[in-house]
Amino acid sequence: MRRLLELQQKLLPDLIPILRDRYMLLRSIYHLQPIGRRGLAQEMGTTERILRAEVDLLKETGLLHVTAAGMSLSEEGMQVLDEMEPMVGELFGLTDLAERLQRKLGIAEVIVVSGNADQSPWVKEELGRVGARVLKQVISEGDIVAVTGGSSIASVAKHLSPSAAFRSVQFVPARGGLGERVELQANTLASAMAAKTGATYRLLHVPDRLHPEALQTLVKEPQVKDVLSLLGEARIVLHGIGDAMTMAKRRNYSEDELQELEAAGAVSEAFGYYFDEAGVTVQRMPTIGLQLEEVHKAEKVLSIAGGESKAKAILSFAKQSCQNVLITDEGAARSLLST
């Protein structure tokens, strides 16, 4: 396959860029369908005039349906996407990017998807689709899966589907989260994943940030102790990686707290821990949930984060050396490799 692509590059140098653009167009429509041409042009950062010729061609070849509601992929269009899947990594240089990133970060497996989540919202859907696929591959009967909150993990939940292996699986929130947007809370996502797969779930009804005295009281509650015990046995951890300052603002840190965090050099956040560029913990939230030492004990740790803006955070968290799989996008990968 690689040799064939090299020959095509020499004989038909314009072929790969055209193929890439049309693949990205099909993938965008798949994640956003039904969508009008104007909306699609905005999502892809182009103009309706430029898009019109490509859309007309894909419609003529039978890959698109166009109705009053907007554009969507035909059955043949879906088939083309499926058949291209094994080739995409080689076609667009993503396999090479992933291998280089694997060596740089020292992570066992890196998967890079097309696009940049900072520029195209549908790329996050692609990260979720791949995340769901990887989770299905590593799941075993009787597993306990600890899941964090956040938009990347919410995207994974959307792309899960029933499987016999999930019937005896338990999804458990890795932390509390009352006070955050409910659709992005770990509790919500644990229950959504269970509903999608036919698994079971537990909930952790505690705030994300706690006063130390309240924390000591709550950890003694039987239901909380129960969930914490399950988290300690989690074989799989599924989590996102946050930019430190963005996460702190989402948690309504005061101006003084934000300045303190910035002065400490915080770059990334995961599991309530804030890390600097060297991966050193500079602050730890008083929170109930999965502890970093328990993450290190888990057999499979799947990290999902995309967008060029997440590059420093990904590099920072990689220093923890607890990830088995990183699923990221081209924007983050290229930014990481340029540092």
GROMACS .gro file of C-alpha atoms in nm:
model
  339
    1MET     CA    1   0.000   0.000   0.000
    2ARG     CA    2   0.271   0.248   0.096
    3ARG     CA    3   0.470   0.179  -0.223
    4LEU     CA    4   0.156   0.225  -0.437
    5LEU     CA    5   0.092   0.561  -0.271
    6GLU     CA    6   0.452   0.668  -0.330
    7LEU     CA    7   0.415   0.585  -0.701
    8GLN     CA    8   0.086   0.774  -0.721
    9GLN     CA    9   0.249   1.076  -0.557
   10LYS     CA   10   0.517   1.076  -0.827
   11LEU     CA   11   0.287   1.013  -1.125
   12LEU     CA   12  -0.024   1.198  -1.005
   13PRO     CA   13   0.094   1.451  -0.744
   14ASP     CA   14  -0.246   1.626  -0.739
   15LEU     CA   15  -0.441   1.308  -0.666
   16ILE     CA   16  -0.378   1.277  -0.290
   17PRO     CA   17  -0.478   1.638  -0.200
   18ILE     CA   18  -0.800   1.604  -0.403
   19LEU     CA   19  -0.875   1.266  -0.245
   20ARG     CA   20  -0.809   1.410   0.100
   21ASP     CA   21  -1.038   1.711   0.043
   22ARG     CA   22  -1.323   1.489  -0.077
   23TYR     CA   23  -1.277   1.246   0.210
   24MET     CA   24  -1.286   1.536   0.459
   25LEU     CA   25  -1.601   1.666   0.289
   26LEU     CA   26  -1.774   1.327   0.315
   27ARG     CA   27  -1.660   1.284   0.677
   28SER     CA   28  -1.787   1.633   0.766
   29ILE     CA   29  -2.129   1.564   0.615
   30TYR     CA   30  -2.144   1.226   0.792
   31HIS     CA   31  -2.098   1.390   1.134
   32LEU     CA   32  -2.317   1.695   1.066
   33GLN     CA   33  -2.597   1.548   0.851
   34PRO     CA   34  -2.844   1.670   0.750
   35ILE     CA   35  -2.672   2.000   0.684
   36GLY     CA   36  -2.720   2.279   0.429
   37ARG     CA   37  -2.446   2.404   0.201
   38ARG     CA   38  -2.410   2.733   0.387
   39GLY     CA   39  -2.376   2.562   0.723
   40LEU     CA   40  -2.125   2.315   0.581
   41ALA     CA   41  -1.917   2.596   0.426
   42GLN     CA   42  -1.903   2.769   0.766
   43GLU     CA   43  -1.803   2.447   0.944
   44MET     CA   44  -1.528   2.378   0.691
   45GLY     CA   45  -1.400   2.736   0.674
   46THR     CA   46  -1.466   2.778   0.302
   47THR     CA   47  -1.723   2.948   0.075
   48GLU     CA   48  -2.045   2.814  -0.074
   49ARG     CA   49  -1.910   2.890  -0.423
   50ILE     CA   50  -1.601   2.671  -0.373
   51LEU     CA   51  -1.809   2.397  -0.208
   52ARG     CA   52  -2.079   2.389  -0.477
   53ALA     CA   53  -1.871   2.212  -0.744
   54GLU     CA   54  -1.753   1.941  -0.500
   55VAL     CA   55  -2.101   1.882  -0.362
   56ASP     CA   56  -2.249   1.860  -0.714
   57LEU     CA   57  -1.984   1.605  -0.814
   58LEU     CA   58  -2.046   1.387  -0.506
   59LYS     CA   59  -2.420   1.411  -0.565
   60GLU     CA   60  -2.380   1.302  -0.931
   61THR     CA   61  -2.169   1.003  -0.827
   62GLY     CA   62  -2.447   0.893  -0.590
   63LEU     CA   63  -2.254   0.950  -0.266
   64LEU     CA   64  -2.484   1.227  -0.138
   65HIS     CA   65  -2.856   1.277  -0.091
   66VAL     CA   66  -2.977   1.637  -0.106
   67THR     CA   67  -3.321   1.720   0.036
   68ALA     CA   68  -3.495   2.026   0.176
   69ALA     CA   69  -3.352   1.933   0.518
   70GLY     CA   70  -2.996   1.941   0.382
   71MET     CA   71  -2.725   1.703   0.262
   72SER     CA   72  -2.664   1.356   0.397
   73LEU     CA   73  -2.460   1.055   0.286
   74SER     CA   74  -2.624   0.789   0.073
   75GLU     CA   75  -2.574   0.421   0.148
   76GLU     CA   76  -2.301   0.419  -0.115
   77GLY     CA   77  -2.139   0.723   0.047
   78MET     CA   78  -2.131   0.542   0.383
   79GLN     CA   79  -1.976   0.240   0.212
   80VAL     CA   80  -1.704   0.455   0.053
   81LEU     CA   81  -1.615   0.601   0.396
   82ASP     CA   82  -1.599   0.252   0.549
   83GLU     CA   83  -1.382   0.118   0.268
   84MET     CA   84  -1.146   0.416   0.287
   85GLU     CA   85  -1.100   0.378   0.663
   86PRO     CA   86  -0.804   0.133   0.650
   87MET     CA   87  -0.627   0.354   0.392
   88VAL     CA   88  -0.673   0.695   0.550
   89GLY     CA   89  -0.370   0.673   0.778
   90GLU     CA   90  -0.132   0.599   0.490
   91LEU     CA   91  -0.307   0.826   0.239
   92PHE     CA   92  -0.286   1.138   0.451
   93GLY     CA   93   0.034   1.068   0.645
   94LEU     CA   94  -0.152   1.007   0.972
   95THR     CA   95   0.022   0.674   1.032
   96ASP     CA   96   0.361   0.845   1.013
   97LEU     CA   97   0.239   1.124   1.244
   98ALA     CA   98   0.114   0.867   1.497
   99GLU     CA   99   0.442   0.671   1.490
  100ARG     CA  100   0.650   0.986   1.543
  101LEU     CA  101   0.424   1.100   1.826
  102GLN     CA  102   0.441   0.754   1.984
  103ARG     CA  103   0.820   0.779   1.999
  104LYS     CA  104   0.818   1.140   2.125
  105LEU     CA  105   0.565   1.078   2.404
  106GLY     CA  106   0.663   0.721   2.493
  107ILE     CA  107   0.302   0.600   2.468
  108ALA     CA  108   0.231   0.241   2.357
  109GLU     CA  109  -0.029   0.338   2.097
  110VAL     CA  110  -0.118   0.670   1.935
  111ILE     CA  111  -0.406   0.715   1.691
  112VAL     CA  112  -0.431   1.038   1.491
  113VAL     CA  113  -0.752   1.139   1.312
  114SER     CA  114  -0.780   1.394   1.029
  115GLY     CA  115  -0.844   1.759   1.101
  116ASN     CA  116  -0.813   2.003   1.390
  117ALA     CA  117  -1.086   2.015   1.656
  118ASP     CA  118  -1.010   2.384   1.718
  119GLN     CA  119  -1.115   2.466   1.362
  120SER     CA  120  -1.378   2.199   1.284
  121PRO     CA  121  -1.622   2.086   1.554
  122TRP     CA  122  -1.694   1.761   1.366
  123VAL     CA  123  -1.337   1.645   1.439
  124LYS     CA  124  -1.440   1.593   1.801
  125GLU     CA  125  -1.708   1.356   1.673
  126GLU     CA  126  -1.438   1.169   1.485
  127LEU     CA  127  -1.229   1.144   1.803
  128GLY     CA  128  -1.536   1.003   1.978
  129ARG     CA  129  -1.603   0.753   1.702
  130VAL     CA  130  -1.246   0.621   1.719
  131GLY     CA  131  -1.255   0.625   2.100
  132ALA     CA  132  -1.571   0.411   2.097
  133ARG     CA  133  -1.408   0.168   1.855
  134VAL     CA  134  -1.096   0.131   2.074
  135LEU     CA  135  -1.305   0.083   2.388
  136LYS     CA  136  -1.499  -0.198   2.217
  137GLN     CA  137  -1.169  -0.361   2.122
  138VAL     CA  138  -1.023  -0.362   2.475
  139ILE     CA  139  -1.338  -0.435   2.679
  140SER     CA  140  -1.372  -0.771   2.856
  141GLU     CA  141  -1.658  -0.929   3.047
  142GLY     CA  142  -1.679  -0.810   3.406
  143ASP     CA  143  -1.473  -0.496   3.347
  144ILE     CA  144  -1.512  -0.182   3.554
  145VAL     CA  145  -1.464   0.128   3.337
  146ALA     CA  146  -1.390   0.460   3.507
  147VAL     CA  147  -1.501   0.757   3.293
  148THR     CA  148  -1.441   1.129   3.338
  149GLY     CA  149  -1.662   1.412   3.214
  150GLY     CA  150  -1.598   1.652   2.927
  151SER     CA  151  -1.693   1.700   2.563
  152SER     CA  152  -1.446   1.446   2.419
  153ILE     CA  153  -1.579   1.168   2.643
  154ALA     CA  154  -1.937   1.277   2.566
  155SER     CA  155  -1.855   1.218   2.200
  156VAL     CA  156  -1.737   0.863   2.279
  157ALA     CA  157  -2.069   0.794   2.453
  158LYS     CA  158  -2.261   0.901   2.139
  159HIS     CA  159  -2.077   0.646   1.925
  160LEU     CA  160  -2.106   0.339   2.147
  161SER     CA  161  -2.344   0.054   2.060
  162PRO     CA  162  -2.463  -0.271   2.224
  163SER     CA  163  -2.227  -0.567   2.244
  164ALA     CA  164  -2.242  -0.898   2.431
  165ALA     CA  165  -1.910  -0.817   2.602
  166PHE     CA  166  -2.064  -0.510   2.768
  167ARG     CA  167  -2.346  -0.696   2.946
  168SER     CA  168  -2.142  -0.761   3.261
  169VAL     CA  169  -1.949  -0.432   3.245
  170GLN     CA  170  -1.995  -0.146   3.493
  171PHE     CA  171  -1.937   0.218   3.400
  172VAL     CA  172  -1.839   0.427   3.702
  173PRO     CA  173  -1.785   0.807   3.712
  174ALA     CA  174  -1.421   0.884   3.790
  175ARG     CA  175  -1.523   1.187   3.998
  176GLY     CA  176  -1.814   1.394   4.117
  177GLY     CA  177  -1.921   1.685   3.907
  178LEU     CA  178  -2.230   1.852   4.046
  179GLY     CA  179  -2.217   2.216   3.940
  180GLU     CA  180  -2.080   2.155   3.589
  181ARG     CA  181  -2.298   2.137   3.277
  182VAL     CA  182  -2.505   1.828   3.341
  183GLU     CA  183  -2.459   1.681   2.991
  184LEU     CA  184  -2.079   1.680   3.037
  185GLN     CA  185  -2.068   1.541   3.391
  186ALA     CA  186  -1.904   1.205   3.453
  187ASN     CA  187  -2.228   1.077   3.613
  188THR     CA  188  -2.428   1.161   3.301
  189LEU     CA  189  -2.172   1.002   3.068
  190ALA     CA  190  -2.138   0.683   3.275
  191SER     CA  191  -2.515   0.632   3.260
  192ALA     CA  192  -2.527   0.723   2.886
  193MET     CA  193  -2.253   0.469   2.806
  194ALA     CA  194  -2.435   0.200   3.001
  195ALA     CA  195  -2.761   0.278   2.819
  196LYS     CA  196  -2.588   0.265   2.478
  197THR     CA  197  -2.406  -0.063   2.542
  198GLY     CA  198  -2.643  -0.261   2.766
  199ALA     CA  199  -2.401  -0.237   3.059
  200THR     CA  200  -2.473  -0.122   3.416
  201TYR     CA  201  -2.351   0.190   3.595
  202ARG     CA  202  -2.306   0.355   3.932
  203LEU     CA  203  -2.334   0.726   4.021
  204LEU     CA  204  -2.125   0.952   4.243
  205HIS     CA  205  -2.344   1.236   4.373
  206VAL     CA  206  -2.083   1.473   4.513
  207PRO     CA  207  -1.962   1.821   4.413
  208ASP     CA  208  -1.645   1.858   4.209
  209ARG     CA  209  -1.476   2.089   4.459
  210LEU     CA  210  -1.511   2.022   4.830
  211HIS     CA  211  -1.402   2.182   5.155
  212PRO     CA  212  -1.157   1.938   5.325
  213GLU     CA  213  -1.395   1.884   5.619
  214ALA     CA  214  -1.686   1.806   5.387
  215LEU     CA  215  -1.464   1.567   5.193
  216GLN     CA  216  -1.374   1.372   5.508
  217THR     CA  217  -1.744   1.342   5.598
  218LEU     CA  218  -1.862   1.235   5.252
  219VAL     CA  219  -1.600   0.961   5.200
  220LYS     CA  220  -1.750   0.782   5.501
  221GLU     CA  221  -2.094   0.762   5.338
  222PRO     CA  222  -2.170   0.396   5.246
  223GLN     CA  223  -2.278   0.475   4.886
  224VAL     CA  224  -1.971   0.690   4.826
  225LYS     CA  225  -1.739   0.428   4.980
  226ASP     CA  226  -1.897   0.170   4.751
  227VAL     CA  227  -1.824   0.368   4.435
  228LEU     CA  228  -1.470   0.455   4.549
  229SER     CA  229  -1.406   0.084   4.606
  230LEU     CA  230  -1.518   0.010   4.247
  231LEU     CA  231  -1.297   0.288   4.111
  232GLY     CA  232  -0.999   0.127   4.283
  233GLU     CA  233  -1.071  -0.190   4.084
  234ALA     CA  234  -1.120  -0.023   3.744
  235ARG     CA  235  -0.931  -0.210   3.471
  236ILE     CA  236  -1.004   0.060   3.210
  237VAL     CA  237  -0.989   0.437   3.252
  238LEU     CA  238  -1.138   0.659   2.980
  239HIS     CA  239  -1.059   1.028   3.017
  240GLY     CA  240  -0.998   1.361   2.851
  241ILE     CA  241  -0.706   1.598   2.902
  242GLY     CA  242  -0.788   1.958   2.982
  243ASP     CA  243  -0.601   2.284   2.943
  244ALA     CA  244  -0.529   2.392   3.301
  245MET     CA  245  -0.658   2.750   3.288
  246THR     CA  246  -0.964   2.661   3.080
  247MET     CA  247  -1.062   2.391   3.331
  248ALA     CA  248  -1.003   2.621   3.629
  249LYS     CA  249  -1.230   2.886   3.477
  250ARG     CA  250  -1.498   2.623   3.413
  251ARG     CA  251  -1.482   2.540   3.782
  252ASN     CA  252  -1.533   2.905   3.872
  253TYR     CA  253  -1.192   2.964   4.027
  254SER     CA  254  -1.156   3.314   4.170
  255GLU     CA  255  -0.917   3.563   4.012
  256ASP     CA  256  -0.667   3.502   4.295
  257GLU     CA  257  -0.688   3.126   4.246
  258LEU     CA  258  -0.634   3.161   3.871
  259GLN     CA  259  -0.328   3.380   3.927
  260GLU     CA  260  -0.190   3.128   4.177
  261LEU     CA  261  -0.239   2.843   3.929
  262GLU     CA  262  -0.076   3.041   3.649
  263ALA     CA  263   0.218   3.135   3.873
  264ALA     CA  264   0.268   2.766   3.951
  265GLY     CA  265   0.305   2.698   3.577
  266ALA     CA  266  -0.005   2.478   3.542
  267VAL     CA  267  -0.047   2.353   3.185
  268SER     CA  268  -0.276   2.048   3.196
  269GLU     CA  269  -0.553   1.903   3.412
  270ALA     CA  270  -0.682   1.549   3.457
  271PHE     CA  271  -0.864   1.377   3.745
  272GLY     CA  272  -0.860   1.700   3.949
  273TYR     CA  273  -0.479   1.728   3.933
  274TYR     CA  274  -0.303   2.023   3.769
  275PHE     CA  275   0.036   1.955   3.608
  276ASP     CA  276   0.314   2.180   3.481
  277GLU     CA  277   0.511   2.133   3.157
  278ALA     CA  278   0.734   1.872   3.323
  279GLY     CA  279   0.431   1.672   3.436
  280VAL     CA  280   0.480   1.766   3.802
  281THR     CA  281   0.162   1.806   4.009
  282VAL     CA  282   0.139   2.175   4.104
  283GLN     CA  283  -0.209   2.163   4.255
  284ARG     CA  284  -0.461   1.898   4.353
  285MET     CA  285  -0.829   1.971   4.399
  286PRO     CA  286  -0.998   1.850   4.717
  287THR     CA  287  -1.234   1.614   4.537
  288ILE     CA  288  -1.380   1.266   4.568
  289GLY     CA  289  -1.304   1.021   4.291
  290LEU     CA  290  -1.031   0.833   4.110
  291GLN     CA  291  -0.684   0.913   4.245
  292LEU     CA  292  -0.373   0.938   4.029
  293GLU     CA  293  -0.214   0.634   4.190
  294GLU     CA  294  -0.523   0.432   4.093
  295VAL     CA  295  -0.493   0.555   3.734
  296HIS     CA  296  -0.137   0.419   3.729
  297LYS     CA  297  -0.267   0.078   3.844
  298ALA     CA  298  -0.530   0.051   3.569
  299GLU     CA  299  -0.448  -0.192   3.290
  300LYS     CA  300  -0.584   0.028   3.007
  301VAL     CA  301  -0.579   0.408   3.019
  302LEU     CA  302  -0.737   0.566   2.711
  303SER     CA  303  -0.676   0.941   2.673
  304ILE     CA  304  -0.874   1.149   2.423
  305ALA     CA  305  -0.784   1.509   2.341
  306GLY     CA  306  -0.772   1.706   2.017
  307GLY     CA  307  -0.711   2.052   1.878
  308GLU     CA  308  -0.386   2.242   1.837
  309SER     CA  309  -0.462   2.431   2.161
  310LYS     CA  310  -0.438   2.104   2.358
  311ALA     CA  311  -0.082   2.021   2.244
  312LYS     CA  312   0.095   2.151   2.557
  313ALA     CA  313  -0.160   1.984   2.785
  314ILE     CA  314  -0.118   1.648   2.606
  315LEU     CA  315   0.262   1.671   2.634
  316SER     CA  316   0.238   1.765   3.003
  317PHE     CA  317   0.008   1.474   3.095
  318ALA     CA  318   0.215   1.227   2.888
  319LYS     CA  319   0.495   1.276   3.145
  320GLN     CA  320   0.279   1.081   3.391
  321SER     CA  321   0.361   0.765   3.190
  322CYS     CA  322   0.028   0.603   3.271
  323GLN     CA  323  -0.141   0.609   2.928
  324ASN     CA  324  -0.165   0.306   2.700
  325VAL     CA  325  -0.353   0.476   2.418
  326LEU     CA  326  -0.373   0.840   2.307
  327ILE     CA  327  -0.639   0.936   2.053
  328THR     CA  328  -0.576   1.282   1.912
  329ASP     CA  329  -0.609   1.482   1.591
  330GLU     CA  330  -0.380   1.620   1.324
  331GLY     CA  331  -0.384   1.972   1.467
  332ALA     CA  332  -0.254   1.860   1.806
  333ALA     CA  333  -0.014   1.604   1.656
  334ARG     CA  334   0.157   1.851   1.421
  335SER     CA  335   0.184   2.111   1.697
  336LEU     CA  336   0.335   1.855   1.936
  337LEU     CA  337   0.591   1.739   1.682
  338SER     CA  338   0.697   2.096   1.601
  339THR     CA  339   0.805   2.160   1.963
   0.00000   0.00000   0.00000
